[in-house]
């Protein structure tokens, strides 16, 4: 555990149901500004999340949902959208040219590479006093573990986090209609999955397994063999990254090479960006893939517009030699919001975020506006579900992208209204809750990693020096038997210092985050 404690952070029960219990607009305005008549103006940057509604919008600041949000919170918001595929690069550039908005969305911890050392450099405000005065609802609603991720060793909170109550949010998806045509049962093991992919290929499926650049959201076999790069494990008396398990990494690479050699994964998968990945899936060109489970209903509906008989389904991820598997367990905090020390009205900004966890906010983001998206009958909400792909994308924008602070595991309010939604929640509770891989982590990040990006993994990717060789091995340009030499190269470029530091910090229990898996 960390060396500090957050005495100010409390844990509370979930808020009461928002149906029929929303606070008044005046009350929300009083939270979001100095008074109902004074607007809080601020700029904010956040990523598009590969949501077409946002990425293709002609002017997001004139969007009706943004305007409604401003109305409800008495704010004037200037949004700077960052394209999902270039988010990391845009973040680094933003700090390099010192063109930083009032609020910056970043991923997870304060030391992640996206922030380019800006927290340590004093770019952002510590929020403890502001939260005590204007963010009591945030302190009560957001779990202690999420606040810890956004707090430095001196006890200064620097970001307001959204959070995940279930770290297993990623899932393995399959075209259930195609699987039924094969006559095969749901796959369980690595070999089962390969056999289903082979059957899909014989049926003419363009991408039996939908790959994506750098193995992002196409890494389920790393889970089968427990080789996710950003987690550490104990190896003898040392704490080492999981990609140092030579045998399991070679099995992982061999699985992808088999897929590549047999045409079960696109020959150009290393160049498939997030937009093409999504578009090909929704066009019916994929058989199996990985994605966040909470998108199932939206994506399935969008698929049916192009493939009326298509049907998506979530299934258990492939198990490996130890009988376990699953996707990478993500951190408690998927996204967080930092406030620039130059912001003119930080109090108003904290009030705006405090409103995000109100009943009124939950009702707005979940169901939209009365008359347009839902009607009320004897206090019961009758929600008009989206009818086409564009409406689904718009709903996703409102429910996920624009709702900055929430439990993003899934939207319980919306899912509870339909059988499909209730089935999805059941899958979370019965399947996803029992699978997934993680390991030892460190917060703040290891100094050895901060010194050399070439040897440093990100949340989703192998270190560049490892990734390049692994891709070459999948493509047959290097022998898989040379993988020990790849690890040695990583060690020589600074990896030995990383292992030494990780071992020392583990032995001292210095900023160690242990596995959350059951």
Short mmCIF file of C-alpha atoms in Angstrom, two decimals:
data_model
loop_
_atom_site.label_atom_id
_atom_site.label_comp_id
_atom_site.label_asym_id
_atom_site.label_seq_id
_atom_site.Cartn_x
_atom_site.Cartn_y
_atom_site.Cartn_z
CA UNK A 1 0.00 0.00 0.00
CA UNK A 2 1.02 3.62 -0.33
CA UNK A 3 2.83 5.37 2.50
CA UNK A 4 0.08 7.90 3.01
CA UNK A 5 -3.58 7.73 3.85
CA UNK A 6 -6.46 9.91 2.74
CA UNK A 7 -8.15 10.85 5.96
CA UNK A 8 -10.49 13.19 4.11
CA UNK A 9 -11.93 10.60 1.77
CA UNK A 10 -15.03 8.76 2.87
CA UNK A 11 -16.86 5.85 1.34
CA UNK A 12 -20.62 6.03 0.96
CA UNK A 13 -23.46 3.92 -0.32
CA UNK A 14 -24.67 4.46 -3.86
CA UNK A 15 -27.02 7.39 -4.33
CA UNK A 16 -30.74 6.72 -4.28
CA UNK A 17 -32.45 5.94 -7.53
CA UNK A 18 -32.56 8.96 -9.81
CA UNK A 19 -36.00 8.18 -11.17
CA UNK A 20 -38.35 10.85 -9.90
CA UNK A 21 -35.68 12.17 -7.51
CA UNK A 22 -33.64 14.63 -9.56
CA UNK A 23 -32.60 17.87 -7.93
CA UNK A 24 -33.80 21.15 -9.33
CA UNK A 25 -32.09 22.95 -12.15
CA UNK A 26 -31.56 25.89 -9.83
CA UNK A 27 -29.79 23.62 -7.37
CA UNK A 28 -27.54 22.29 -10.08
CA UNK A 29 -26.71 25.81 -11.19
CA UNK A 30 -25.81 26.77 -7.66
CA UNK A 31 -23.38 23.82 -7.58
CA UNK A 32 -21.82 24.77 -10.90
CA UNK A 33 -21.26 28.52 -10.39
CA UNK A 34 -20.90 31.18 -7.75
CA UNK A 35 -24.65 31.87 -8.06
CA UNK A 36 -27.49 30.93 -10.41
CA UNK A 37 -26.81 34.07 -12.42
CA UNK A 38 -23.06 33.74 -12.83
CA UNK A 39 -21.65 31.28 -15.34
CA UNK A 40 -18.48 29.32 -14.83
CA UNK A 41 -16.41 29.45 -18.01
CA UNK A 42 -13.61 26.98 -18.65
CA UNK A 43 -11.87 25.03 -21.38
CA UNK A 44 -11.43 21.25 -21.29
CA UNK A 45 -9.60 18.68 -23.40
CA UNK A 46 -10.69 15.07 -23.67
CA UNK A 47 -10.36 12.20 -26.14
CA UNK A 48 -13.06 11.13 -28.55
CA UNK A 49 -13.11 7.49 -27.41
CA UNK A 50 -13.40 6.42 -31.05
CA UNK A 51 -17.05 7.53 -30.93
CA UNK A 52 -18.07 8.65 -34.41
CA UNK A 53 -20.59 11.19 -33.14
CA UNK A 54 -17.74 13.10 -31.53
CA UNK A 55 -15.03 12.47 -34.11
CA UNK A 56 -17.22 13.58 -37.03
CA UNK A 57 -18.99 16.46 -35.34
CA UNK A 58 -18.62 19.76 -37.28
CA UNK A 59 -18.48 21.82 -34.04
CA UNK A 60 -18.72 19.95 -30.76
CA UNK A 61 -19.14 23.18 -28.81
CA UNK A 62 -22.44 23.78 -30.63
CA UNK A 63 -23.69 20.25 -29.98
CA UNK A 64 -27.15 20.06 -28.42
CA UNK A 65 -25.99 17.82 -25.57
CA UNK A 66 -23.11 20.13 -24.74
CA UNK A 67 -25.53 23.07 -24.79
CA UNK A 68 -27.94 21.22 -22.52
CA UNK A 69 -25.12 20.35 -20.14
CA UNK A 70 -24.14 24.03 -20.02
CA UNK A 71 -27.75 24.94 -19.30
CA UNK A 72 -28.09 22.44 -16.48
CA UNK A 73 -24.81 23.47 -14.86
CA UNK A 74 -24.79 27.20 -15.65
CA UNK A 75 -21.46 26.91 -17.42
CA UNK A 76 -19.79 27.99 -20.63
CA UNK A 77 -17.55 25.14 -21.77
CA UNK A 78 -14.93 25.31 -24.51
CA UNK A 79 -14.18 21.72 -25.55
CA UNK A 80 -10.97 20.67 -27.25
CA UNK A 81 -11.48 17.21 -28.68
CA UNK A 82 -8.48 14.94 -29.10
CA UNK A 83 -8.75 12.14 -31.65
CA UNK A 84 -8.48 8.73 -30.00
CA UNK A 85 -5.84 7.38 -32.37
CA UNK A 86 -3.49 10.32 -31.72
CA UNK A 87 -4.33 11.02 -28.10
CA UNK A 88 -0.92 10.29 -26.57
CA UNK A 89 0.92 12.34 -29.20
CA UNK A 90 -1.50 15.26 -28.88
CA UNK A 91 -1.08 15.26 -25.11
CA UNK A 92 2.70 15.40 -25.36
CA UNK A 93 2.48 18.19 -27.94
CA UNK A 94 0.05 20.16 -25.78
CA UNK A 95 2.50 20.24 -22.90
CA UNK A 96 5.47 20.87 -25.19
CA UNK A 97 3.96 24.08 -26.59
CA UNK A 98 2.38 25.02 -23.24
CA UNK A 99 -1.11 25.35 -24.69
CA UNK A 100 -2.94 23.77 -21.78
CA UNK A 101 -6.70 24.16 -21.20
CA UNK A 102 -8.28 24.80 -17.81
CA UNK A 103 -9.17 21.13 -17.40
CA UNK A 104 -7.16 18.23 -18.84
CA UNK A 105 -8.41 14.67 -19.13
CA UNK A 106 -5.70 12.04 -18.69
CA UNK A 107 -5.50 8.32 -18.07
CA UNK A 108 -5.15 6.89 -14.59
CA UNK A 109 -2.19 7.87 -12.43
CA UNK A 110 -0.38 11.16 -11.98
CA UNK A 111 2.88 9.78 -13.35
CA UNK A 112 1.54 8.34 -16.60
CA UNK A 113 3.55 9.36 -19.68
CA UNK A 114 0.64 11.33 -21.18
CA UNK A 115 1.13 14.03 -18.56
CA UNK A 116 4.81 14.48 -19.50
CA UNK A 117 5.87 15.25 -15.93
CA UNK A 118 3.47 18.19 -15.73
CA UNK A 119 2.18 17.34 -12.25
CA UNK A 120 5.69 17.30 -10.82
CA UNK A 121 6.39 20.54 -12.69
CA UNK A 122 3.54 22.30 -10.88
CA UNK A 123 1.22 22.80 -13.84
CA UNK A 124 -1.90 21.68 -11.96
CA UNK A 125 -3.65 22.66 -8.75
CA UNK A 126 -3.78 20.50 -5.65
CA UNK A 127 -7.49 20.06 -5.04
CA UNK A 128 -7.80 19.10 -1.36
CA UNK A 129 -9.22 22.40 -0.09
CA UNK A 130 -11.43 22.92 -3.13
CA UNK A 131 -12.89 19.44 -2.75
CA UNK A 132 -13.55 20.00 0.94
CA UNK A 133 -15.44 23.21 0.17
CA UNK A 134 -17.15 22.43 -3.12
CA UNK A 135 -16.79 18.70 -3.79
CA UNK A 136 -18.26 16.88 -0.82
CA UNK A 137 -20.48 14.76 -3.05
CA UNK A 138 -17.43 13.70 -5.04
CA UNK A 139 -15.59 12.74 -1.88
CA UNK A 140 -18.53 10.65 -0.70
CA UNK A 141 -19.34 8.95 -4.01
CA UNK A 142 -15.91 8.17 -5.50
CA UNK A 143 -14.16 5.16 -3.89
CA UNK A 144 -11.09 5.69 -1.75
CA UNK A 145 -8.98 3.53 -4.08
CA UNK A 146 -9.71 5.89 -6.98
CA UNK A 147 -8.69 8.95 -4.98
CA UNK A 148 -5.45 7.23 -4.02
CA UNK A 149 -4.49 6.94 -7.68
CA UNK A 150 -4.76 10.72 -8.04
CA UNK A 151 -2.87 11.64 -4.87
CA UNK A 152 0.84 12.22 -4.50
CA UNK A 153 3.02 11.00 -1.64
CA UNK A 154 2.44 14.24 0.28
CA UNK A 155 -1.30 13.68 0.28
CA UNK A 156 -2.12 16.23 -2.43
CA UNK A 157 -5.05 15.28 -4.66
CA UNK A 158 -4.42 16.48 -8.21
CA UNK A 159 -7.25 14.97 -10.23
CA UNK A 160 -10.94 14.12 -10.05
CA UNK A 161 -11.36 10.51 -11.20
CA UNK A 162 -14.06 8.52 -12.84
CA UNK A 163 -13.92 4.98 -11.51
CA UNK A 164 -14.56 1.32 -12.13
CA UNK A 165 -16.26 -0.87 -9.56
CA UNK A 166 -15.33 -3.93 -11.66
CA UNK A 167 -11.80 -3.88 -13.14
CA UNK A 168 -12.76 -6.57 -15.66
CA UNK A 169 -14.43 -4.33 -18.23
CA UNK A 170 -12.87 -5.83 -21.36
CA UNK A 171 -14.40 -8.89 -22.92
CA UNK A 172 -14.15 -11.36 -25.77
CA UNK A 173 -16.86 -10.90 -28.41
CA UNK A 174 -18.06 -13.34 -31.07
CA UNK A 175 -20.54 -13.29 -33.91
CA UNK A 176 -23.05 -15.71 -32.43
CA UNK A 177 -24.86 -16.14 -35.74
CA UNK A 178 -21.63 -17.22 -37.45
CA UNK A 179 -20.70 -19.56 -34.61
CA UNK A 180 -24.10 -21.24 -34.92
CA UNK A 181 -23.47 -21.85 -38.63
CA UNK A 182 -20.20 -23.64 -37.86
CA UNK A 183 -21.98 -26.15 -35.63
CA UNK A 184 -19.19 -25.75 -33.07
CA UNK A 185 -19.74 -25.10 -29.36
CA UNK A 186 -18.53 -21.91 -27.70
CA UNK A 187 -14.72 -22.07 -27.61
CA UNK A 188 -13.02 -22.35 -24.24
CA UNK A 189 -9.28 -22.99 -24.72
CA UNK A 190 -6.72 -21.44 -27.06
CA UNK A 191 -7.02 -24.43 -29.42
CA UNK A 192 -10.82 -24.16 -29.36
CA UNK A 193 -10.64 -20.55 -30.42
CA UNK A 194 -8.20 -21.30 -33.24
CA UNK A 195 -10.52 -24.02 -34.51
CA UNK A 196 -13.51 -21.65 -34.53
CA UNK A 197 -11.41 -19.10 -36.42
CA UNK A 198 -10.49 -21.74 -38.97
CA UNK A 199 -14.17 -22.54 -39.43
CA UNK A 200 -14.92 -18.83 -39.88
CA UNK A 201 -12.22 -18.59 -42.53
CA UNK A 202 -13.75 -21.50 -44.47
CA UNK A 203 -17.06 -19.62 -44.35
CA UNK A 204 -15.42 -16.61 -45.96
CA UNK A 205 -15.20 -14.33 -42.91
CA UNK A 206 -12.68 -11.65 -43.82
CA UNK A 207 -11.21 -11.34 -40.31
CA UNK A 208 -11.77 -14.51 -38.27
CA UNK A 209 -9.98 -12.62 -35.50
CA UNK A 210 -10.02 -8.84 -35.71
CA UNK A 211 -6.52 -7.58 -35.05
CA UNK A 212 -5.44 -4.03 -34.30
CA UNK A 213 -2.17 -2.14 -34.29
CA UNK A 214 0.26 -2.90 -31.46
CA UNK A 215 -2.07 -5.71 -30.20
CA UNK A 216 -4.31 -3.11 -28.52
CA UNK A 217 -7.77 -4.63 -28.02
CA UNK A 218 -6.51 -7.75 -29.78
CA UNK A 219 -4.47 -9.17 -26.92
CA UNK A 220 -6.66 -11.94 -25.50
CA UNK A 221 -3.96 -14.57 -25.95
CA UNK A 222 -1.62 -12.49 -23.79
CA UNK A 223 -4.27 -13.13 -21.17
CA UNK A 224 -4.31 -16.86 -21.89
CA UNK A 225 -0.59 -17.09 -21.18
CA UNK A 226 -0.49 -14.35 -18.51
CA UNK A 227 2.01 -12.12 -20.32
CA UNK A 228 0.49 -8.62 -20.16
CA UNK A 229 3.45 -6.27 -20.26
CA UNK A 230 2.50 -3.65 -17.70
CA UNK A 231 2.26 -6.11 -14.79
CA UNK A 232 5.10 -7.50 -12.69
CA UNK A 233 5.42 -10.92 -11.10
CA UNK A 234 7.79 -12.67 -8.71
CA UNK A 235 10.50 -14.70 -10.42
CA UNK A 236 12.83 -16.27 -7.90
CA UNK A 237 13.87 -13.46 -5.57
CA UNK A 238 13.23 -10.75 -8.16
CA UNK A 239 10.19 -8.77 -9.27
CA UNK A 240 10.14 -8.74 -13.06
CA UNK A 241 7.74 -7.72 -15.87
CA UNK A 242 5.58 -10.59 -17.05
CA UNK A 243 7.08 -10.43 -20.53
CA UNK A 244 10.24 -11.87 -18.94
CA UNK A 245 8.45 -15.23 -18.69
CA UNK A 246 10.27 -16.60 -21.74
CA UNK A 247 8.25 -19.79 -22.15
CA UNK A 248 4.86 -18.13 -21.91
CA UNK A 249 5.84 -15.23 -24.17
CA UNK A 250 7.05 -17.65 -26.83
CA UNK A 251 3.70 -19.48 -26.62
CA UNK A 252 1.89 -16.15 -26.93
CA UNK A 253 3.89 -15.12 -29.98
CA UNK A 254 3.50 -18.56 -31.57
CA UNK A 255 -0.29 -18.33 -31.23
CA UNK A 256 -0.38 -15.06 -33.16
CA UNK A 257 2.10 -16.40 -35.71
CA UNK A 258 -0.16 -19.42 -36.29
CA UNK A 259 -3.07 -17.05 -36.84
CA UNK A 260 -0.97 -14.93 -39.20
CA UNK A 261 0.34 -17.92 -41.18
CA UNK A 262 -3.14 -19.43 -41.57
CA UNK A 263 -4.86 -16.17 -42.47
CA UNK A 264 -6.92 -16.08 -39.30
CA UNK A 265 -5.86 -12.49 -38.60
CA UNK A 266 -5.47 -9.70 -41.14
CA UNK A 267 -2.00 -9.69 -42.71
CA UNK A 268 -1.91 -5.92 -42.12
CA UNK A 269 -3.18 -5.99 -38.55
CA UNK A 270 -0.24 -3.89 -37.32
CA UNK A 271 -1.59 -0.92 -39.31
CA UNK A 272 -5.28 -1.26 -38.38
CA UNK A 273 -6.22 1.84 -36.42
CA UNK A 274 -9.15 2.16 -33.96
CA UNK A 275 -11.53 3.61 -36.57
CA UNK A 276 -10.96 0.82 -39.12
CA UNK A 277 -11.11 -1.76 -36.34
CA UNK A 278 -14.57 -0.59 -35.31
CA UNK A 279 -15.86 -0.01 -38.84
CA UNK A 280 -14.84 -3.46 -40.07
CA UNK A 281 -16.54 -5.09 -37.09
CA UNK A 282 -19.76 -3.13 -37.60
CA UNK A 283 -19.65 -3.97 -41.32
CA UNK A 284 -19.79 -7.67 -40.46
CA UNK A 285 -16.19 -8.43 -41.44
CA UNK A 286 -15.05 -9.92 -38.12
CA UNK A 287 -15.74 -13.17 -36.27
CA UNK A 288 -14.01 -12.71 -32.90
CA UNK A 289 -12.56 -9.59 -31.28
CA UNK A 290 -12.00 -7.82 -27.97
CA UNK A 291 -13.67 -4.64 -26.74
CA UNK A 292 -15.17 -3.08 -23.62
CA UNK A 293 -18.23 -5.10 -22.65
CA UNK A 294 -20.44 -2.08 -21.94
CA UNK A 295 -20.62 -1.32 -25.69
CA UNK A 296 -22.31 -4.61 -26.60
CA UNK A 297 -25.88 -3.39 -27.07
CA UNK A 298 -24.86 -0.29 -29.04
CA UNK A 299 -22.49 -2.17 -31.36
CA UNK A 300 -24.91 -5.04 -31.88
CA UNK A 301 -27.60 -2.61 -32.98
CA UNK A 302 -25.19 -0.86 -35.32
CA UNK A 303 -24.14 -4.22 -36.82
CA UNK A 304 -27.77 -5.06 -37.62
CA UNK A 305 -28.05 -1.97 -39.83
CA UNK A 306 -25.47 -3.48 -42.17
CA UNK A 307 -25.99 -7.18 -41.44
CA UNK A 308 -29.66 -7.66 -40.42
CA UNK A 309 -29.08 -11.28 -39.39
CA UNK A 310 -25.92 -10.49 -37.42
CA UNK A 311 -25.78 -11.11 -33.70
CA UNK A 312 -22.95 -10.22 -31.31
CA UNK A 313 -22.36 -12.07 -28.07
CA UNK A 314 -19.91 -11.90 -25.18
CA UNK A 315 -18.20 -15.15 -24.18
CA UNK A 316 -15.51 -16.20 -21.72
CA UNK A 317 -12.00 -15.45 -22.91
CA UNK A 318 -9.65 -18.29 -23.94
CA UNK A 319 -8.00 -20.13 -21.09
CA UNK A 320 -4.33 -21.08 -21.09
CA UNK A 321 -2.25 -23.89 -19.57
CA UNK A 322 -3.17 -22.86 -16.02
CA UNK A 323 -6.89 -23.02 -16.81
CA UNK A 324 -7.24 -19.25 -16.48
CA UNK A 325 -7.52 -16.37 -18.89
CA UNK A 326 -9.21 -13.09 -19.54
CA UNK A 327 -8.34 -9.63 -20.71
CA UNK A 328 -6.16 -7.12 -18.91
CA UNK A 329 -7.76 -5.93 -15.68
CA UNK A 330 -7.79 -2.17 -15.95
CA UNK A 331 -7.04 0.20 -13.13
CA UNK A 332 -9.54 1.61 -10.70
CA UNK A 333 -9.37 4.88 -12.66
CA UNK A 334 -9.78 4.82 -16.46
CA UNK A 335 -9.80 8.63 -16.79
CA UNK A 336 -9.22 11.60 -14.51
CA UNK A 337 -9.47 15.39 -14.71
CA UNK A 338 -6.78 17.83 -13.63
CA UNK A 339 -7.29 21.59 -13.17
CA UNK A 340 -4.72 24.02 -14.54
CA UNK A 341 -3.30 26.29 -11.85
CA UNK A 342 -3.99 29.20 -14.25
CA UNK A 343 -7.74 28.47 -14.42
CA UNK A 344 -9.74 31.57 -13.46
CA UNK A 345 -12.53 29.81 -11.57
CA UNK A 346 -11.29 26.53 -10.07
CA UNK A 347 -14.04 26.59 -7.45
CA UNK A 348 -16.71 26.72 -10.16
CA UNK A 349 -14.99 23.88 -12.02
CA UNK A 350 -15.02 21.65 -8.92
CA UNK A 351 -18.72 22.49 -8.45
CA UNK A 352 -19.32 21.45 -12.06
CA UNK A 353 -17.70 18.08 -11.44
CA UNK A 354 -19.54 17.74 -8.12
CA UNK A 355 -22.80 18.01 -10.06
CA UNK A 356 -21.71 15.03 -12.17
CA UNK A 357 -22.51 12.65 -9.32
CA UNK A 358 -25.95 14.15 -8.59
CA UNK A 359 -29.29 12.48 -9.28
CA UNK A 360 -30.07 15.12 -11.88
CA UNK A 361 -26.84 14.40 -13.74
CA UNK A 362 -27.44 10.65 -13.69
CA UNK A 363 -30.92 11.12 -15.09
CA UNK A 364 -29.74 13.50 -17.83
CA UNK A 365 -26.80 11.45 -19.03
CA UNK A 366 -28.69 8.16 -18.86
CA UNK A 367 -31.98 9.18 -20.42
CA UNK A 368 -31.45 12.53 -22.14
CA UNK A 369 -34.26 15.09 -22.13
CA UNK A 370 -37.91 14.59 -21.32
CA UNK A 371 -40.14 14.68 -24.37
CA UNK A 372 -37.32 13.94 -26.78
CA UNK A 373 -35.74 10.82 -25.31
CA UNK A 374 -38.24 9.71 -22.68
CA UNK A 375 -41.66 10.33 -21.19
CA UNK A 376 -42.85 10.07 -17.61
CA UNK A 377 -45.89 8.05 -16.67
CA UNK A 378 -46.81 7.90 -12.98
CA UNK A 379 -43.20 8.62 -12.12
CA UNK A 380 -41.89 5.84 -14.37
CA UNK A 381 -39.48 6.62 -17.19
CA UNK A 382 -40.40 5.31 -20.63
CA UNK A 383 -37.13 5.55 -22.53
CA UNK A 384 -37.05 5.72 -26.32
CA UNK A 385 -34.24 3.40 -27.28
CA UNK A 386 -32.12 4.47 -30.29
CA UNK A 387 -33.48 3.20 -33.60
CA UNK A 388 -30.43 3.39 -35.85
CA UNK A 389 -26.63 3.49 -35.80
CA UNK A 390 -26.42 7.27 -35.65
CA UNK A 391 -28.78 7.46 -32.69
CA UNK A 392 -26.81 4.73 -30.93
CA UNK A 393 -23.58 6.65 -31.43
CA UNK A 394 -25.22 9.81 -30.13
CA UNK A 395 -26.45 7.98 -27.04
CA UNK A 396 -22.94 6.62 -26.45
CA UNK A 397 -21.54 10.14 -26.65
CA UNK A 398 -23.99 11.39 -24.03
CA UNK A 399 -23.83 8.40 -21.68
CA UNK A 400 -20.10 7.69 -21.78
CA UNK A 401 -18.00 10.49 -23.24
CA UNK A 402 -19.78 13.54 -21.86
CA UNK A 403 -20.46 12.07 -18.40
CA UNK A 404 -17.00 12.78 -17.05
CA UNK A 405 -17.35 11.40 -13.53
CA UNK A 406 -19.23 8.15 -12.99
CA UNK A 407 -18.78 4.44 -12.39
CA UNK A 408 -18.03 3.49 -15.98
CA UNK A 409 -18.39 -0.27 -15.52
CA UNK A 410 -21.84 -0.04 -17.08
CA UNK A 411 -24.90 2.21 -17.03
CA UNK A 412 -27.22 0.42 -14.62
CA UNK A 413 -30.09 2.83 -15.17
CA UNK A 414 -30.24 2.19 -18.90
CA UNK A 415 -29.43 -1.52 -18.85
CA UNK A 416 -32.04 -2.38 -16.25
CA UNK A 417 -34.82 -1.32 -18.63
CA UNK A 418 -34.35 -4.16 -21.13
CA UNK A 419 -33.78 -7.91 -21.15
CA UNK A 420 -30.60 -7.41 -23.19
CA UNK A 421 -29.34 -4.93 -20.63
CA UNK A 422 -30.09 -7.20 -17.70
CA UNK A 423 -28.33 -10.07 -19.48
CA UNK A 424 -25.27 -7.86 -19.96
CA UNK A 425 -25.16 -6.97 -16.27
CA UNK A 426 -25.44 -10.68 -15.45
CA UNK A 427 -22.45 -11.40 -17.73
CA UNK A 428 -20.42 -8.83 -15.80
CA UNK A 429 -21.35 -10.39 -12.49
CA UNK A 430 -20.97 -14.06 -13.43
CA UNK A 431 -18.24 -14.20 -16.12
CA UNK A 432 -16.16 -11.04 -16.20
CA UNK A 433 -16.00 -10.89 -12.42
CA UNK A 434 -14.20 -14.25 -12.46
CA UNK A 435 -11.70 -13.74 -15.27
CA UNK A 436 -8.96 -11.30 -16.17
CA UNK A 437 -5.25 -10.90 -15.51
CA UNK A 438 -3.21 -8.37 -13.62
CA UNK A 439 -0.24 -8.50 -11.26
CA UNK A 440 2.09 -6.35 -9.23
CA UNK A 441 2.12 -2.65 -10.11
CA UNK A 442 3.79 0.45 -8.72
CA UNK A 443 2.50 3.93 -8.05
CA UNK A 444 4.23 6.27 -8.53
CA UNK A 445 5.76 4.77 -11.63
CA UNK A 446 9.23 3.26 -11.44
CA UNK A 447 11.96 5.80 -12.04
CA UNK A 448 13.70 3.42 -14.42
CA UNK A 449 10.68 3.49 -16.69
CA UNK A 450 10.44 7.26 -16.61
CA UNK A 451 14.04 7.57 -17.82
CA UNK A 452 13.71 5.52 -21.01
CA UNK A 453 10.48 5.33 -23.09
CA UNK A 454 12.00 2.62 -25.30
CA UNK A 455 11.90 0.07 -22.46
CA UNK A 456 8.62 1.29 -20.95
CA UNK A 457 5.24 -0.40 -21.54
CA UNK A 458 2.07 1.65 -21.63
CA UNK A 459 -1.25 0.39 -20.29
CA UNK A 460 -1.95 -1.55 -23.50
CA UNK A 461 1.38 -2.00 -25.21
CA UNK A 462 4.64 -3.84 -24.87
CA UNK A 463 7.76 -1.66 -24.51
CA UNK A 464 8.77 -0.43 -27.99
CA UNK A 465 12.03 -2.41 -27.93
CA UNK A 466 10.05 -5.61 -27.19
CA UNK A 467 7.09 -4.84 -29.44
CA UNK A 468 9.17 -4.39 -32.58
CA UNK A 469 10.75 -7.83 -32.23
CA UNK A 470 7.45 -9.52 -31.33
CA UNK A 471 5.78 -8.16 -34.45
CA UNK A 472 8.72 -9.30 -36.55
CA UNK A 473 8.41 -12.77 -35.05
CA UNK A 474 4.69 -12.93 -35.82
CA UNK A 475 5.49 -11.90 -39.39
CA UNK A 476 8.21 -14.55 -39.60
CA UNK A 477 11.04 -12.05 -39.98
CA UNK A 478 12.75 -13.23 -36.79
CA UNK A 479 12.71 -16.68 -35.14
CA UNK A 480 10.63 -16.98 -31.98
CA UNK A 481 13.52 -18.91 -30.47
CA UNK A 482 15.41 -15.58 -30.36
CA UNK A 483 13.03 -14.13 -27.78
CA UNK A 484 15.58 -14.58 -24.92
CA UNK A 485 17.87 -12.23 -26.87
CA UNK A 486 15.03 -9.68 -26.99
CA UNK A 487 14.71 -9.77 -23.22
CA UNK A 488 18.46 -9.40 -22.89
CA UNK A 489 18.32 -6.31 -25.12
CA UNK A 490 15.63 -4.86 -22.87
CA UNK A 491 17.78 -5.57 -19.82
CA UNK A 492 20.83 -3.93 -21.37
CA UNK A 493 18.92 -0.78 -22.29
CA UNK A 494 17.90 -0.11 -18.70
CA UNK A 495 15.75 -3.08 -17.78
CA UNK A 496 18.19 -4.30 -15.13
CA UNK A 497 17.75 -1.04 -13.26
CA UNK A 498 13.96 -1.42 -13.55
CA UNK A 499 14.07 -4.95 -12.10
CA UNK A 500 16.38 -3.85 -9.29
CA UNK A 501 14.15 -0.90 -8.44
CA UNK A 502 10.97 -2.98 -8.61
CA UNK A 503 12.45 -5.63 -6.33
CA UNK A 504 13.65 -3.07 -3.81
CA UNK A 505 10.32 -1.25 -3.72
CA UNK A 506 8.41 -4.52 -3.43
CA UNK A 507 10.56 -5.63 -0.50
CA UNK A 508 10.02 -2.24 1.18
CA UNK A 509 6.29 -2.22 0.32
CA UNK A 510 6.92 1.17 -1.28
CA UNK A 511 4.01 2.16 -3.52
CA UNK A 512 3.13 -1.46 -4.31
CA UNK A 513 -0.25 -2.26 -5.80
CA UNK A 514 -0.97 -5.96 -5.52
CA UNK A 515 -3.22 -8.07 -7.72
CA UNK A 516 -6.93 -7.42 -7.33
CA UNK A 517 -7.89 -10.76 -8.86
CA UNK A 518 -9.89 -13.10 -6.70
#
